[in-house]
Structures are given as C-alpha cells and as structure tokens.
PDB file of C-alpha atoms in Angstrom:
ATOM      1  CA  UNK A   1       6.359 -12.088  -3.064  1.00  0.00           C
ATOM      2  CA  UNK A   2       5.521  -9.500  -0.696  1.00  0.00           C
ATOM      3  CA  UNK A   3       4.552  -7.054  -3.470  1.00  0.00           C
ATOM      4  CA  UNK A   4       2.837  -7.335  -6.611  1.00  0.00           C
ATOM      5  CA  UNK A   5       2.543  -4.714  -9.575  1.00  0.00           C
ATOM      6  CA  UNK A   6      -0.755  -3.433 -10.814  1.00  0.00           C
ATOM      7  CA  UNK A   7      -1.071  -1.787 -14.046  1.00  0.00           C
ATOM      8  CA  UNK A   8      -4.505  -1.191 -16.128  1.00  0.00           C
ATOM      9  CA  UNK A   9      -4.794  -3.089 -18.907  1.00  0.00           C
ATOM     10  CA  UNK A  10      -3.113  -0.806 -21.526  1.00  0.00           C
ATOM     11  CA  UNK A  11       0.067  -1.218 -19.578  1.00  0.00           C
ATOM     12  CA  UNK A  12      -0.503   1.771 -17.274  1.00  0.00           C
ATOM     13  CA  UNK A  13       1.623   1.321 -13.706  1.00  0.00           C
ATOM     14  CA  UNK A  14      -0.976   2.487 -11.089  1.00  0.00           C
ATOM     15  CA  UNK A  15      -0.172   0.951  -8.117  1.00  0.00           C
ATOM     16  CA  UNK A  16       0.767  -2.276  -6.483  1.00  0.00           C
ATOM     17  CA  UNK A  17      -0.117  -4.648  -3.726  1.00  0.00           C
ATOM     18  CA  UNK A  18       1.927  -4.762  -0.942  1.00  0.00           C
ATOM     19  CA  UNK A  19       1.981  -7.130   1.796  1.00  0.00           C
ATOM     20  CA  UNK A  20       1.252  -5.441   5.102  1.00  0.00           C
ATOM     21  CA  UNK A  21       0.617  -7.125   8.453  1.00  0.00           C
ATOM     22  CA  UNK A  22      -0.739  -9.884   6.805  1.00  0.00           C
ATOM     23  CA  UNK A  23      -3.303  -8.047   4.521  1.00  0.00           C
ATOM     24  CA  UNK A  24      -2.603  -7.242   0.949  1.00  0.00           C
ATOM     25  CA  UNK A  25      -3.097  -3.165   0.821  1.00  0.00           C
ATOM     26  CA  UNK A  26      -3.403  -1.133  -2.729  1.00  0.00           C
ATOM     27  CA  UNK A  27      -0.684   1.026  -2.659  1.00  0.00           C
ATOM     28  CA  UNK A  28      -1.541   3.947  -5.539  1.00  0.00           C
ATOM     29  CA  UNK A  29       1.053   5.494  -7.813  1.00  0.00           C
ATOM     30  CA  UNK A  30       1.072   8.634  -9.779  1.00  0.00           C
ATOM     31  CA  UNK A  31       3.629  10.236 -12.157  1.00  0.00           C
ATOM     32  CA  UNK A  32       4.761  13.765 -12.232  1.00  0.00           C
ATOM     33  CA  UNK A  33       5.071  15.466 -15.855  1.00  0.00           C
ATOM     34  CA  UNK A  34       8.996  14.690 -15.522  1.00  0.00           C
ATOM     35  CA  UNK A  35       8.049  10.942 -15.021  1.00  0.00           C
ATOM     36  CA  UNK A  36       9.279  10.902 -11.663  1.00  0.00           C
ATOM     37  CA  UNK A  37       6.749   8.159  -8.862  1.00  0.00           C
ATOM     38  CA  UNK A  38       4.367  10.264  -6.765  1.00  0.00           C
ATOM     39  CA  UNK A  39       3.537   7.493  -4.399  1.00  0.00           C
ATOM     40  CA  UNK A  40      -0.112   8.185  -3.048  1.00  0.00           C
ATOM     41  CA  UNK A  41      -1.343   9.467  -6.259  1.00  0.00           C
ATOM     42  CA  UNK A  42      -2.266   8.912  -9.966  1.00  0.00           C
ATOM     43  CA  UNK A  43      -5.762   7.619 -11.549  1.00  0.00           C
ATOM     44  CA  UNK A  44      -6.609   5.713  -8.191  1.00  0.00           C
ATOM     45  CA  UNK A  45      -5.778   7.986  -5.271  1.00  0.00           C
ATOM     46  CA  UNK A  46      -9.146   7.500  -4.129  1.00  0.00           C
ATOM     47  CA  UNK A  47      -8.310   3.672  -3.544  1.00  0.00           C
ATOM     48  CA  UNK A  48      -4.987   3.930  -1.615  1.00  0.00           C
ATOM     49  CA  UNK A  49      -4.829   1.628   1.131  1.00  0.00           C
ATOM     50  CA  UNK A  50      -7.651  -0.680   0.117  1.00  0.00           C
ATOM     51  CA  UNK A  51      -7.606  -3.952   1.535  1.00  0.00           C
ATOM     52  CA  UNK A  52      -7.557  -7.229   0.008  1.00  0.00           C
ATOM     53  CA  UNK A  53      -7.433 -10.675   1.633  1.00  0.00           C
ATOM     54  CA  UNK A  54      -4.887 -11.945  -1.396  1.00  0.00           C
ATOM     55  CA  UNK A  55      -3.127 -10.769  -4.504  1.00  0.00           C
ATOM     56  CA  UNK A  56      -6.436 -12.140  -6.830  1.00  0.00           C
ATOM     57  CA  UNK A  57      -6.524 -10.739 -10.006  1.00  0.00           C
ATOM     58  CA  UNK A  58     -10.033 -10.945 -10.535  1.00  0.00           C
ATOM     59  CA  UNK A  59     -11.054  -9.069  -7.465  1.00  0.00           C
ATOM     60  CA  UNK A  60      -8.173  -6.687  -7.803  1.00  0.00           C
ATOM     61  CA  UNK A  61      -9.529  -5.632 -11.478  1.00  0.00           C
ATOM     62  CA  UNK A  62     -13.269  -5.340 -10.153  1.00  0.00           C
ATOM     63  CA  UNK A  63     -12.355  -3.293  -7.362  1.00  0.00           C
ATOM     64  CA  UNK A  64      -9.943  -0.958  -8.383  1.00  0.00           C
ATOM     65  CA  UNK A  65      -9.029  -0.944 -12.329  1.00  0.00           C
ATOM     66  CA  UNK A  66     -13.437  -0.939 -11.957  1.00  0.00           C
ATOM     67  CA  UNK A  67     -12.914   2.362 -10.298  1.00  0.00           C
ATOM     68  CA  UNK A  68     -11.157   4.114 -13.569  1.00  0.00           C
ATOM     69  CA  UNK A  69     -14.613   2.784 -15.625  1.00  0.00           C
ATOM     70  CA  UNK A  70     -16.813   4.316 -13.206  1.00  0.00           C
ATOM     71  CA  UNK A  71     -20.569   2.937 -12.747  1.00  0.00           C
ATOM     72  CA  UNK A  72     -22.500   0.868 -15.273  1.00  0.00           C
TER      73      UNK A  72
END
C-alpha cells in the first residue's frame, strides 16, 4: 500500500501515511462542522508532513497520536 490510515485510538480519522518519494509522510486531516475532509488540518496540524522511514505503528503512535497527550 502506498497509503495507510491513522486514526487515534477511539476511532478518530486524523490523518494517514502516504508514501512519498520513498519516505512515509503524515498527511493530517481535519473535519469541518458539516463533516466535510479539511486536508492539512484537525487535532495534528502541527505534525503535517512528518517523516517516517516506514508505516510502524509503534513509532507512528509515539510520535504523533503522543502529540494529542502532550508532555509527561
């Protein structure tokens, strides 16, 4: 696959892992009040266009669905 869904762990879609000239990127994704995608946006805006060398879910949950905990 050249993309990969991420949602939180309630369900939440917020984002997915696309890849990009060979590196897996975080690709964010919001929704407007009518439901409609707002590509670029929702709870992790701030981590659009992270890289990642593969499609772990591990690392992908530390580094990003981390994010929406905030620090320790």
């Amino acid at each position: 696959a050249t993309a990969v869904s991420v949602h939180t762990a309630d369900g939440a879609h917020v984002g997915s892992l696309k890849l990009v000239s060979g590196a897996w990127k975080f690709k964010a994704m919001g929704y407007d009040a009518a439901g409609r995608m707002e590509p670029g946006h929702g709870p992790l805006t701030e981590q659009h266009n992270i890289a990642f060398a593969a499609p772990d879910a591990a690392e992908v949950s530390a580094r990003l669905l981390g994010a929406l905990l905030g620090p320790p």
